[in-house]
Short mmCIF file of C-alpha atoms in Angstrom, two decimals:
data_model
loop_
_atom_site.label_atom_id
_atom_site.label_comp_id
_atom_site.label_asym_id
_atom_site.label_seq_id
_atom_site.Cartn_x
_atom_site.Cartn_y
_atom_site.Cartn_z
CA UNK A 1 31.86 22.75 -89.23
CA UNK A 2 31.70 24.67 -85.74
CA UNK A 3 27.64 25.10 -84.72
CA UNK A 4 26.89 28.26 -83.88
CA UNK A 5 23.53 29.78 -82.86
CA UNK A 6 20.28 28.35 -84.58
CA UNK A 7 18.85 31.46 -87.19
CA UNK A 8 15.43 31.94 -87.85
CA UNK A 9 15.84 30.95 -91.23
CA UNK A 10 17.11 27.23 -89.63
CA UNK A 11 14.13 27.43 -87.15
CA UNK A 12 11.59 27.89 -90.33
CA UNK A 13 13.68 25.45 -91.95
CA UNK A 14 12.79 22.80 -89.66
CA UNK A 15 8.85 23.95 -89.74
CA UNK A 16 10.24 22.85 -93.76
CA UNK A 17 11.11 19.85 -92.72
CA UNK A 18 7.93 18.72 -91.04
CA UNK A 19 5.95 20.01 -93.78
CA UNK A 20 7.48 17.43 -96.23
CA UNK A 21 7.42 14.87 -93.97
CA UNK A 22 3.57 15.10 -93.45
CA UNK A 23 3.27 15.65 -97.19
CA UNK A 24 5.15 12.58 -98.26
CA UNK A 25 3.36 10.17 -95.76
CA UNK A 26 -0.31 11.50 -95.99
CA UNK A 27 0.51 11.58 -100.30
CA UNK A 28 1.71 8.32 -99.88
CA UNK A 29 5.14 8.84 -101.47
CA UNK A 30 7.29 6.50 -99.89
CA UNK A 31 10.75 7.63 -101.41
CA UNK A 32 10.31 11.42 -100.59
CA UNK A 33 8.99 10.03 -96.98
CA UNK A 34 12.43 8.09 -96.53
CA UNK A 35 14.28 11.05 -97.92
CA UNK A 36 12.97 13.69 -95.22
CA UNK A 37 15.72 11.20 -92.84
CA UNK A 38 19.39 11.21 -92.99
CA UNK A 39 20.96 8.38 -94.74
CA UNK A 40 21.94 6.69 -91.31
CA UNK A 41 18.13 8.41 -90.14
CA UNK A 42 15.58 6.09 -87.35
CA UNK A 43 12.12 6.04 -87.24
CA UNK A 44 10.88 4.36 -84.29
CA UNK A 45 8.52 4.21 -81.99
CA UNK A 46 8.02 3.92 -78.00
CA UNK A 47 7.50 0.02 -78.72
CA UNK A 48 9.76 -2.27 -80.96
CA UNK A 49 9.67 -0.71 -83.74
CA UNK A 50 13.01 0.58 -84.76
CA UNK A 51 14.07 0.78 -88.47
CA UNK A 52 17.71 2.20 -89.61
CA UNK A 53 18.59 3.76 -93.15
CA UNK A 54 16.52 5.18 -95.91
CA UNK A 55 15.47 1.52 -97.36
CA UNK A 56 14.07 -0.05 -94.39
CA UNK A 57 12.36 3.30 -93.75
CA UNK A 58 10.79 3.32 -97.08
CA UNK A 59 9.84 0.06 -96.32
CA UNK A 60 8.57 0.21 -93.29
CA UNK A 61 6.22 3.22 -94.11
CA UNK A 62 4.83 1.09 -96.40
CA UNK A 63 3.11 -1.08 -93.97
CA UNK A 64 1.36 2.22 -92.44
CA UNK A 65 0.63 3.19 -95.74
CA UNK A 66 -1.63 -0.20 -95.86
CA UNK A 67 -2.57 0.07 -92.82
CA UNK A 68 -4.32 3.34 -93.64
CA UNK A 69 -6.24 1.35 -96.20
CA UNK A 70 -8.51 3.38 -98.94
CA UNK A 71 -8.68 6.27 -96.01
CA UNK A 72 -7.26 9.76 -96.63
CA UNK A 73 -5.11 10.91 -93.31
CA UNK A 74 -3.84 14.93 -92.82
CA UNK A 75 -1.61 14.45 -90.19
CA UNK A 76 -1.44 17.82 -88.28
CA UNK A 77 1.85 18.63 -86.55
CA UNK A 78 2.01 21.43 -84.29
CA UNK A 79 3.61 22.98 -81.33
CA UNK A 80 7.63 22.79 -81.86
CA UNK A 81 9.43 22.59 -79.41
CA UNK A 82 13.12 23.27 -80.88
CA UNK A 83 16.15 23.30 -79.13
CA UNK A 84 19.52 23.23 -80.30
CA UNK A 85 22.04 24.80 -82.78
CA UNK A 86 23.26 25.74 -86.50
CA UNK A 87 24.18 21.91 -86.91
CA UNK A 88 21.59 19.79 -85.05
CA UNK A 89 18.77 20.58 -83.05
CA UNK A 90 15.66 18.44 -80.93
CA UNK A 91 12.03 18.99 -81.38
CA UNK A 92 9.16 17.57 -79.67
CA UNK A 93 5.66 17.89 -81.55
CA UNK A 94 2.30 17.25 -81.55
CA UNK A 95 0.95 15.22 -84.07
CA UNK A 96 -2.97 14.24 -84.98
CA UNK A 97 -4.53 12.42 -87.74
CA UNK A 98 -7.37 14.07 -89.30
CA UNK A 99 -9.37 11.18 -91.54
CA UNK A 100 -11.79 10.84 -93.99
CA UNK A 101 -12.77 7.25 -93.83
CA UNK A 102 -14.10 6.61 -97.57
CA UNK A 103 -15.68 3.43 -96.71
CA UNK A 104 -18.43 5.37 -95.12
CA UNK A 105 -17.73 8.93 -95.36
CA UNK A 106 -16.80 9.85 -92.08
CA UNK A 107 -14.69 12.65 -91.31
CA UNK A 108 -13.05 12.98 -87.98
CA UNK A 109 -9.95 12.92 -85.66
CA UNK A 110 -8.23 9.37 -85.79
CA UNK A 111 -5.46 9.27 -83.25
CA UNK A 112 -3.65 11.78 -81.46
CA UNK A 113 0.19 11.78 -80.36
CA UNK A 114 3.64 13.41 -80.21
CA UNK A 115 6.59 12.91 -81.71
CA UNK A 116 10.36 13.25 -80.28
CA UNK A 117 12.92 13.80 -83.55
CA UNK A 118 16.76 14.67 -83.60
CA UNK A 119 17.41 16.52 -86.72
CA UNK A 120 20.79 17.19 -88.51
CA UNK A 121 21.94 20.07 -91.01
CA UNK A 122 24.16 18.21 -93.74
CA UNK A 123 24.66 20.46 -96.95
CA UNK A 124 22.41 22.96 -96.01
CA UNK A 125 19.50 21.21 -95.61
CA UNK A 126 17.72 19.58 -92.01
CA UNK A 127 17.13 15.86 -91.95
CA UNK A 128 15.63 13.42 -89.53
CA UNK A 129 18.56 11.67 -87.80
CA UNK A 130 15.83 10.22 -85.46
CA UNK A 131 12.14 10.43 -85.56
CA UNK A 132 10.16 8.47 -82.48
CA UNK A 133 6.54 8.50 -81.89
CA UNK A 134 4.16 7.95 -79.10
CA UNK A 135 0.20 7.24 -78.96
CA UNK A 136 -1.24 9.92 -76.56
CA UNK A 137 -0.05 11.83 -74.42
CA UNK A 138 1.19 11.45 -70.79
CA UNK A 139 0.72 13.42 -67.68
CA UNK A 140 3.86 15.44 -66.92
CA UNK A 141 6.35 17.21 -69.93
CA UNK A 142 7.74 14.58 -71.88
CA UNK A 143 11.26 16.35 -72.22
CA UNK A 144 11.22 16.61 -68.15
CA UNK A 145 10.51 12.55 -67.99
CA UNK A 146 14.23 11.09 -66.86
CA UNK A 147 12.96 7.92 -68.95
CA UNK A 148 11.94 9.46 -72.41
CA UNK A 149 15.41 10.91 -72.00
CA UNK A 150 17.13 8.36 -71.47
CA UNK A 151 15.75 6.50 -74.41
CA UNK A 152 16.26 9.42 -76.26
CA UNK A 153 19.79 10.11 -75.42
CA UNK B 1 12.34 45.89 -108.13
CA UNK B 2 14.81 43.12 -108.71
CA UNK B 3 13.91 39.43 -106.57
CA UNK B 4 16.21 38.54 -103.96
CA UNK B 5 16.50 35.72 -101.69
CA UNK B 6 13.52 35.24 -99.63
CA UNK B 7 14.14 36.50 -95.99
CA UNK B 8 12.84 34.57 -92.92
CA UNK B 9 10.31 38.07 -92.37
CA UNK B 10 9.37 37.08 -96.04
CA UNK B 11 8.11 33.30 -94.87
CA UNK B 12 6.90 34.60 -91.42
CA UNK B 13 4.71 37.25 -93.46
CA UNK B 14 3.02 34.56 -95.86
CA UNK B 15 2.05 32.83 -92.60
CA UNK B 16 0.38 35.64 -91.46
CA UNK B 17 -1.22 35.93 -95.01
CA UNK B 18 -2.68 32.60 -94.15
CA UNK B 19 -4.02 33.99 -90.97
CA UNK B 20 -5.51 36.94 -92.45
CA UNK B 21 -7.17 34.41 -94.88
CA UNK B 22 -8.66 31.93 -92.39
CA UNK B 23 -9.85 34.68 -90.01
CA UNK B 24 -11.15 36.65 -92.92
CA UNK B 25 -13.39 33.68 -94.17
CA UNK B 26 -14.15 32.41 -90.20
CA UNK B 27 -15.03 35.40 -89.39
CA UNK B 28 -17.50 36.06 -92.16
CA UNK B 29 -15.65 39.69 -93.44
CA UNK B 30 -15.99 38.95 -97.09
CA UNK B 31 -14.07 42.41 -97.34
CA UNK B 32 -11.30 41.46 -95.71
CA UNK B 33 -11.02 37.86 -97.41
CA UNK B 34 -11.12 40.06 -100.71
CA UNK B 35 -8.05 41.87 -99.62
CA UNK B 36 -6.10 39.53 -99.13
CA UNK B 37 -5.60 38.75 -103.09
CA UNK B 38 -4.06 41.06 -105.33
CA UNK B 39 -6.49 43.51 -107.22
CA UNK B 40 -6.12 41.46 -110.02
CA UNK B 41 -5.89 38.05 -107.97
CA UNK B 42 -7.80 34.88 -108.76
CA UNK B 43 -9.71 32.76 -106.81
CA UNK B 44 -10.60 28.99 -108.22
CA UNK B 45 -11.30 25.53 -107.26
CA UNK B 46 -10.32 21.91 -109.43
CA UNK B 47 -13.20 21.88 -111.33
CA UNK B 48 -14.99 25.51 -112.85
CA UNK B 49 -14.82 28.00 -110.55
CA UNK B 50 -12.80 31.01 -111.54
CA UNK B 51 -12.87 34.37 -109.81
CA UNK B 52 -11.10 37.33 -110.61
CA UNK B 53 -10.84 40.54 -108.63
CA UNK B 54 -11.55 41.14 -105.07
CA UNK B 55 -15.01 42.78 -106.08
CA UNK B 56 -15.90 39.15 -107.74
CA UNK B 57 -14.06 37.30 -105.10
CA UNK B 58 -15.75 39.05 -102.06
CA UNK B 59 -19.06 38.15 -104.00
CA UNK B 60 -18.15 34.94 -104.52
CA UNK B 61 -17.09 34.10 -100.74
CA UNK B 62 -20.32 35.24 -99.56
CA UNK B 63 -22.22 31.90 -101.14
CA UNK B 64 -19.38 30.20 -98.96
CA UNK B 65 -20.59 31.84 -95.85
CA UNK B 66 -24.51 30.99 -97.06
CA UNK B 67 -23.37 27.54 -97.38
CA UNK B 68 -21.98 27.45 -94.46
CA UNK B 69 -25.17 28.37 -92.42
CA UNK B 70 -25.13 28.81 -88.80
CA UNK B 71 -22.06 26.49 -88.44
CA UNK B 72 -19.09 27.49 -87.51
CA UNK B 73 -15.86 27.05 -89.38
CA UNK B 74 -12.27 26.97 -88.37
CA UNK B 75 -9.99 26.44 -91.26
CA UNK B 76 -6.54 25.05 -90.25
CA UNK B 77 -4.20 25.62 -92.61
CA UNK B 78 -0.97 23.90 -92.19
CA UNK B 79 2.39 22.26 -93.28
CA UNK B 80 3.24 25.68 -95.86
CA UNK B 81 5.88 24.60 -98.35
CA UNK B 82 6.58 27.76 -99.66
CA UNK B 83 9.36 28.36 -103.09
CA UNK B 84 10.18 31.59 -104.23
CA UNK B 85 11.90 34.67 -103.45
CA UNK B 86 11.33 37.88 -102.18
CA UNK B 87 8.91 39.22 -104.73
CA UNK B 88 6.55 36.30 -105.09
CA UNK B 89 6.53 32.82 -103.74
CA UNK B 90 4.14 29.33 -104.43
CA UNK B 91 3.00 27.23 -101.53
CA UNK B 92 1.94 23.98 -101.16
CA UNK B 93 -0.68 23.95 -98.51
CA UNK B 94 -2.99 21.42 -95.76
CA UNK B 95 -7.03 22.98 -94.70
CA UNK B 96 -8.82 20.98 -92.54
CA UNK B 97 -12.33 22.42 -91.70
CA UNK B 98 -13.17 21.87 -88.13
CA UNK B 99 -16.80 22.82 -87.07
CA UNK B 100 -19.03 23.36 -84.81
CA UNK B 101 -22.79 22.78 -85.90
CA UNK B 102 -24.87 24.65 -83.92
CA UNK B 103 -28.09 22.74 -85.00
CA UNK B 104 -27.48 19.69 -82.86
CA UNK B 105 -24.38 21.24 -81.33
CA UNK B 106 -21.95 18.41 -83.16
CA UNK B 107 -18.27 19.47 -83.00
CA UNK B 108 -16.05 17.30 -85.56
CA UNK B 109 -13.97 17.53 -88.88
CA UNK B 110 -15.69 19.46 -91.97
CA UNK B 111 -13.59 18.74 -94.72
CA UNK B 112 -10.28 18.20 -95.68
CA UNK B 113 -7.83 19.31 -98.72
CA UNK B 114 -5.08 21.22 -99.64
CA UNK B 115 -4.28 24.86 -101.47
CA UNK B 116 -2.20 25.66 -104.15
CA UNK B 117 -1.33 29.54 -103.88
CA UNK B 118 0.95 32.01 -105.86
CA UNK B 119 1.58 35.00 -103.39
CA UNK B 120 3.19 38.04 -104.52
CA UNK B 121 4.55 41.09 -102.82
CA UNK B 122 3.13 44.70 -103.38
CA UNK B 123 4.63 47.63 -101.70
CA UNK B 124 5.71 45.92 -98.89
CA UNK B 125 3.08 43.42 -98.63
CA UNK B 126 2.13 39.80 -99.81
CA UNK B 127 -1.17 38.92 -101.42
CA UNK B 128 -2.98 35.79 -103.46
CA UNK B 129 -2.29 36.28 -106.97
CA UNK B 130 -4.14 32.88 -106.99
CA UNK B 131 -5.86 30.41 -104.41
CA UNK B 132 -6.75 27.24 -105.79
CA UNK B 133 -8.30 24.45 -103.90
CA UNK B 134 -8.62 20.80 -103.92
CA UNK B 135 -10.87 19.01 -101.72
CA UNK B 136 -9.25 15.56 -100.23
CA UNK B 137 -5.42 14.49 -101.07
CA UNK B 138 -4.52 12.37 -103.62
CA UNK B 139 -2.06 9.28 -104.27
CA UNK B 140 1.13 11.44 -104.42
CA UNK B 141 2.62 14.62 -104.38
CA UNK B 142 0.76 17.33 -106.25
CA UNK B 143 3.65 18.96 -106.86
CA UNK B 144 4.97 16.46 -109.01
CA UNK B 145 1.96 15.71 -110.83
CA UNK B 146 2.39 16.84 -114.48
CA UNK B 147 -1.45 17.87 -114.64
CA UNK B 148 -1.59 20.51 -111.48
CA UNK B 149 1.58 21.75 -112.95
CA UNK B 150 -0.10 22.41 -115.97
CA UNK B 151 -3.03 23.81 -114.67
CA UNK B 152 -1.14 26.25 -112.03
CA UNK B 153 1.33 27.77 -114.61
CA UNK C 1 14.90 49.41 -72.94
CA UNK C 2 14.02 51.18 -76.08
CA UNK C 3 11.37 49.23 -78.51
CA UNK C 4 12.40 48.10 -81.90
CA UNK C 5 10.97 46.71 -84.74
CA UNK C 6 10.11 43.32 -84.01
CA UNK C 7 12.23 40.45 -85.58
CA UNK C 8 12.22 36.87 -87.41
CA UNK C 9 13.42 35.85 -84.00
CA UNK C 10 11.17 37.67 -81.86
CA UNK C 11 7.82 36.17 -84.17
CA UNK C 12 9.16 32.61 -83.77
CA UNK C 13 9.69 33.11 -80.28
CA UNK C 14 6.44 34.17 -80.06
CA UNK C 15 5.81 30.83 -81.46
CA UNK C 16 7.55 29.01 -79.22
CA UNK C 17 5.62 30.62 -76.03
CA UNK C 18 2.19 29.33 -77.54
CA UNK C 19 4.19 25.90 -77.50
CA UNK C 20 4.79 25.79 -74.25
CA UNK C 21 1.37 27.00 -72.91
CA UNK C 22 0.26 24.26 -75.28
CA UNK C 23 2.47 21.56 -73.81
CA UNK C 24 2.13 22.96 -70.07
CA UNK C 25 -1.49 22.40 -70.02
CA UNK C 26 -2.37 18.83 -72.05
CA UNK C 27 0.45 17.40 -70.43
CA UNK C 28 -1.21 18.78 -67.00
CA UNK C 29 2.00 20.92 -65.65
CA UNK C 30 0.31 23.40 -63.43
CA UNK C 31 3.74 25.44 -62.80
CA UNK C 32 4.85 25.26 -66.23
CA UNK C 33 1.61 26.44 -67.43
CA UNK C 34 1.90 29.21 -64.83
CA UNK C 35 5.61 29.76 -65.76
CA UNK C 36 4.39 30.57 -69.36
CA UNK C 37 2.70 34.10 -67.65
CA UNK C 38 4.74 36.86 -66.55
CA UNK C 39 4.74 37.16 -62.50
CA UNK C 40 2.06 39.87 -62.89
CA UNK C 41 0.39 37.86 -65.91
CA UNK C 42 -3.78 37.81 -66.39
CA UNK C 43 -5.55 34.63 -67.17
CA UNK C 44 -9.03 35.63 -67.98
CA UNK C 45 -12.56 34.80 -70.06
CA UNK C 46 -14.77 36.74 -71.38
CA UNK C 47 -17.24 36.34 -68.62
CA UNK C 48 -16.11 36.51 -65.32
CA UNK C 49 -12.79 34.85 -64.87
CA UNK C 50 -10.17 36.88 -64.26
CA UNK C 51 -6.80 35.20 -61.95
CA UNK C 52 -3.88 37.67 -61.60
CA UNK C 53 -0.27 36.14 -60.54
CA UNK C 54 1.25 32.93 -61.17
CA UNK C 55 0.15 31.57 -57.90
CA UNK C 56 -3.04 32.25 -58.65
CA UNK C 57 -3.34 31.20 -62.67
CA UNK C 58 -1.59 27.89 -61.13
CA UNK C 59 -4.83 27.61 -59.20
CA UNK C 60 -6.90 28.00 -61.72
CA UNK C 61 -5.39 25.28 -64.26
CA UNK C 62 -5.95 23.11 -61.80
CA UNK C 63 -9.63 23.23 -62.27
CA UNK C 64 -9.45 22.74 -65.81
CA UNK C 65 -7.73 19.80 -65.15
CA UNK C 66 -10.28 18.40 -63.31
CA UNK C 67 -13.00 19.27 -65.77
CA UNK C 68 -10.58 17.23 -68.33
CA UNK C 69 -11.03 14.22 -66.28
CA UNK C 70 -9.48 11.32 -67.54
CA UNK C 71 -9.89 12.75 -71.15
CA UNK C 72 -7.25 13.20 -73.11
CA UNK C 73 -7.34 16.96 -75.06
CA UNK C 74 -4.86 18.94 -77.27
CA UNK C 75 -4.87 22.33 -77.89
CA UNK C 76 -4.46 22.85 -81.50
CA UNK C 77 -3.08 26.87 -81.68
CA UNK C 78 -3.14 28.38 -85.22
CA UNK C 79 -3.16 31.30 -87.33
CA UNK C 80 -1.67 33.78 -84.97
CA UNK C 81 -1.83 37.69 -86.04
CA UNK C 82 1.40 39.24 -84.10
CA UNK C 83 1.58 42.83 -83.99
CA UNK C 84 3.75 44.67 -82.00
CA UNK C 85 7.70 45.11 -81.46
CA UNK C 86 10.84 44.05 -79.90
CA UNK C 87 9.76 44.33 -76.46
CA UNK C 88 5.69 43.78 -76.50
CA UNK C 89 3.17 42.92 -78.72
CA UNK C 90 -0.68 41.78 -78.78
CA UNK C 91 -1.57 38.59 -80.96
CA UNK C 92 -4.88 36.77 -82.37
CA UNK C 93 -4.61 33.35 -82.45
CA UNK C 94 -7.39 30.21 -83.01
CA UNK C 95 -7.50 27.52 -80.50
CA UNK C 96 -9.26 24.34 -81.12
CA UNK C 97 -9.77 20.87 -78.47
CA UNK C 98 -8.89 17.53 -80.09
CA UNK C 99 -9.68 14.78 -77.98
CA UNK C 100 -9.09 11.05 -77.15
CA UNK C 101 -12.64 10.44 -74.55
CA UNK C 102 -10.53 7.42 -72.97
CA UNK C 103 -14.01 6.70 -70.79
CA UNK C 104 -15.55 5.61 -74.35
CA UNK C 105 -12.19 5.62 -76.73
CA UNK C 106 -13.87 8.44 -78.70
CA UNK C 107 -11.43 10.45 -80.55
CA UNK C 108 -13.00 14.22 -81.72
CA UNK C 109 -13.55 17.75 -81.92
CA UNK C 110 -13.83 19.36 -78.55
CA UNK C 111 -14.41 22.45 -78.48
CA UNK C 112 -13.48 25.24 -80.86
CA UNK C 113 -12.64 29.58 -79.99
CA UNK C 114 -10.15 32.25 -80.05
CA UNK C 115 -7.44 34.23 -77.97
CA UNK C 116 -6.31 37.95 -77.38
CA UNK C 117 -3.20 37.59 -75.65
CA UNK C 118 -0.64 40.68 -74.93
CA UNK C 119 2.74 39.38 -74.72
CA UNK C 120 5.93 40.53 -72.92
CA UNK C 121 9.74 40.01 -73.15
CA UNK C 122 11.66 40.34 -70.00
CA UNK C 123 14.86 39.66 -69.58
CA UNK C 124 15.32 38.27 -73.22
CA UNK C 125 12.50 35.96 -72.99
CA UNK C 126 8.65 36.18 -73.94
CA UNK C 127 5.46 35.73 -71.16
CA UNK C 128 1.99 35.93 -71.81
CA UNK C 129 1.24 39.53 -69.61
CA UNK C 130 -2.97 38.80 -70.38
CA UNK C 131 -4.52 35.98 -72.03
CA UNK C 132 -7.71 35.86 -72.44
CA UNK C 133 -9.95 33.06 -74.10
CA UNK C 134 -13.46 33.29 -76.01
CA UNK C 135 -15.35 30.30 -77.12
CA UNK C 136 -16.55 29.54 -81.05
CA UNK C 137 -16.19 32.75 -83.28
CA UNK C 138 -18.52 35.47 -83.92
CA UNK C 139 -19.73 37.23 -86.88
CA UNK C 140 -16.95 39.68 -87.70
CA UNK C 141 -13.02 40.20 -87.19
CA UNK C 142 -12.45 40.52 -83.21
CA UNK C 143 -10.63 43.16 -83.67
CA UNK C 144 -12.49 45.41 -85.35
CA UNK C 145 -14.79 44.90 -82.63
CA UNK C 146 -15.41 48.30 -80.51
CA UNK C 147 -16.77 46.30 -77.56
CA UNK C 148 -13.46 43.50 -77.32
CA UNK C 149 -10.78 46.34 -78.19
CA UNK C 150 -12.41 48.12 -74.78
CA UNK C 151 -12.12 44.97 -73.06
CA UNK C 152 -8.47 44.24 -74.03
CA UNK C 153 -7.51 47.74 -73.33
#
């Protein structure tokens, strides 16, 4: 299929896609998590981490999920940056974890990052084809930082 | 008037619904919270609460603003996953209360939860036909949870 | 060029702009920031700050900068009320500070408040021509305020 120029309906479409991917992970449903990537998808991060492919994805969330413990996270993702076209498309985001920590009844802000994602059109719909994320945020624009791009590329 | 697709001015205009809404209740307009539901609109939480009709509703939101005190509140609503068509719509929704408490000048994270809405279109415009909202998240997706099925039909 | 109504594209674009003034200033890019304002843009408060000119508003990020210190903050934009058409139009919006205190690893609410921005398209593209910030919200919708509307004028 030739890509042509993104619509708004594919820009709100990708606000979509976010929205079930903070939905799945902060309602701790692993499968719908895994299925908000392409079946050749990667979630990584700017570490080691680097898992390919809906099962290790569902796995790997897994681990976060205990990680999180009896805590309830909202993961807040904001500011898209979207560039691209009918068929695929980049988009930098914010992300932050809004908690309430059970244990004690704390609510607050738990950690604050972005995220870098590739996302694909296939049948209609937008998928994660690659979804990295970093702790923080750096001085200077990520997207003009030669070696985020080049890890990204 | 006969439904058709929902347009991507249909989606950008329940996000502006949502704005309306949060300003309306930040803001302390119990008026213009009311209009933002249908005349015949319902406002209601998990447990008993059940308001009908903006004259109820705009009662009802002013024990929200005496609860509230001399805090101030900024909902966040986020992460819409909206279903419908061009007539009336459901969304999923995040709100995060962020706050600033004037009495010992604290700034942190209220409360946390998420909405379950039915908007509807009326000449033009969309309103709440119903607001309903939980307070925290729970283990999976509420949307395919047999019980807040039942209870939002 | 003769205004029309305003379109999907032109509210998502709109969007987009907030983005990038987002971006520009946690990630501490004085010209991008800058670049986000039309050449004869307004930065203001609603005291009395008022920087005219990119130059100028380049300047004045600078200081905020400083303030920032080695503290990490992101501007969390939300809830913004567009209204205008194809070629200008005046929008609402919340902002709210998270932070990551990296002189004490506390992660929180910073500081919470509202915008009036006018915005402009030239050339195809969007600028802020006036932005102007307030800090917390008041009692009452902003702009059914006599005093702000005179102000903004």
């Amino acid at each position: 299929m030739t890509a042509s120029r993104m619509t708004a309906d594919d820009r709100l479409d990708i606000f979509d896609l976010f929205a079930r991917y903070a939905w799945a992970y902060d309602c701790s449903d692993a499968q719908a998590y895994a299925e908000t990537f392409a079946p050749d998808g990667v979630l990584s991060d700017a570490f080691q981490m680097r898992v390919e492919g809906r099962a290790a994805i569902e796995k790997a969330i897994h681990k976060f999920f205990e990680m999180r413990g009896t805590s309830l996270w909202q993961h807040h993702n904001d500011h898209l940056r979207i560039e691209g076209n009918s068929e695929e498309c980049t988009v930098w985001s914010y992300w932050a974890v809004l908690e309430h920590r059970k244990v004690d009844d704390y609510h607050g802000v738990g950690r604050l990052g972005y995220y870098f994602s590739r996302c694909v059109k296939r049948d209609g719909q937008w998928f994660f084809k690659e979804r990295t994320f970093y702790v923080d945020m750096e001085e200077g624009l990520p997207w003009k930082n030669p070696a985020l791009q080049r890890q990204s590329a």
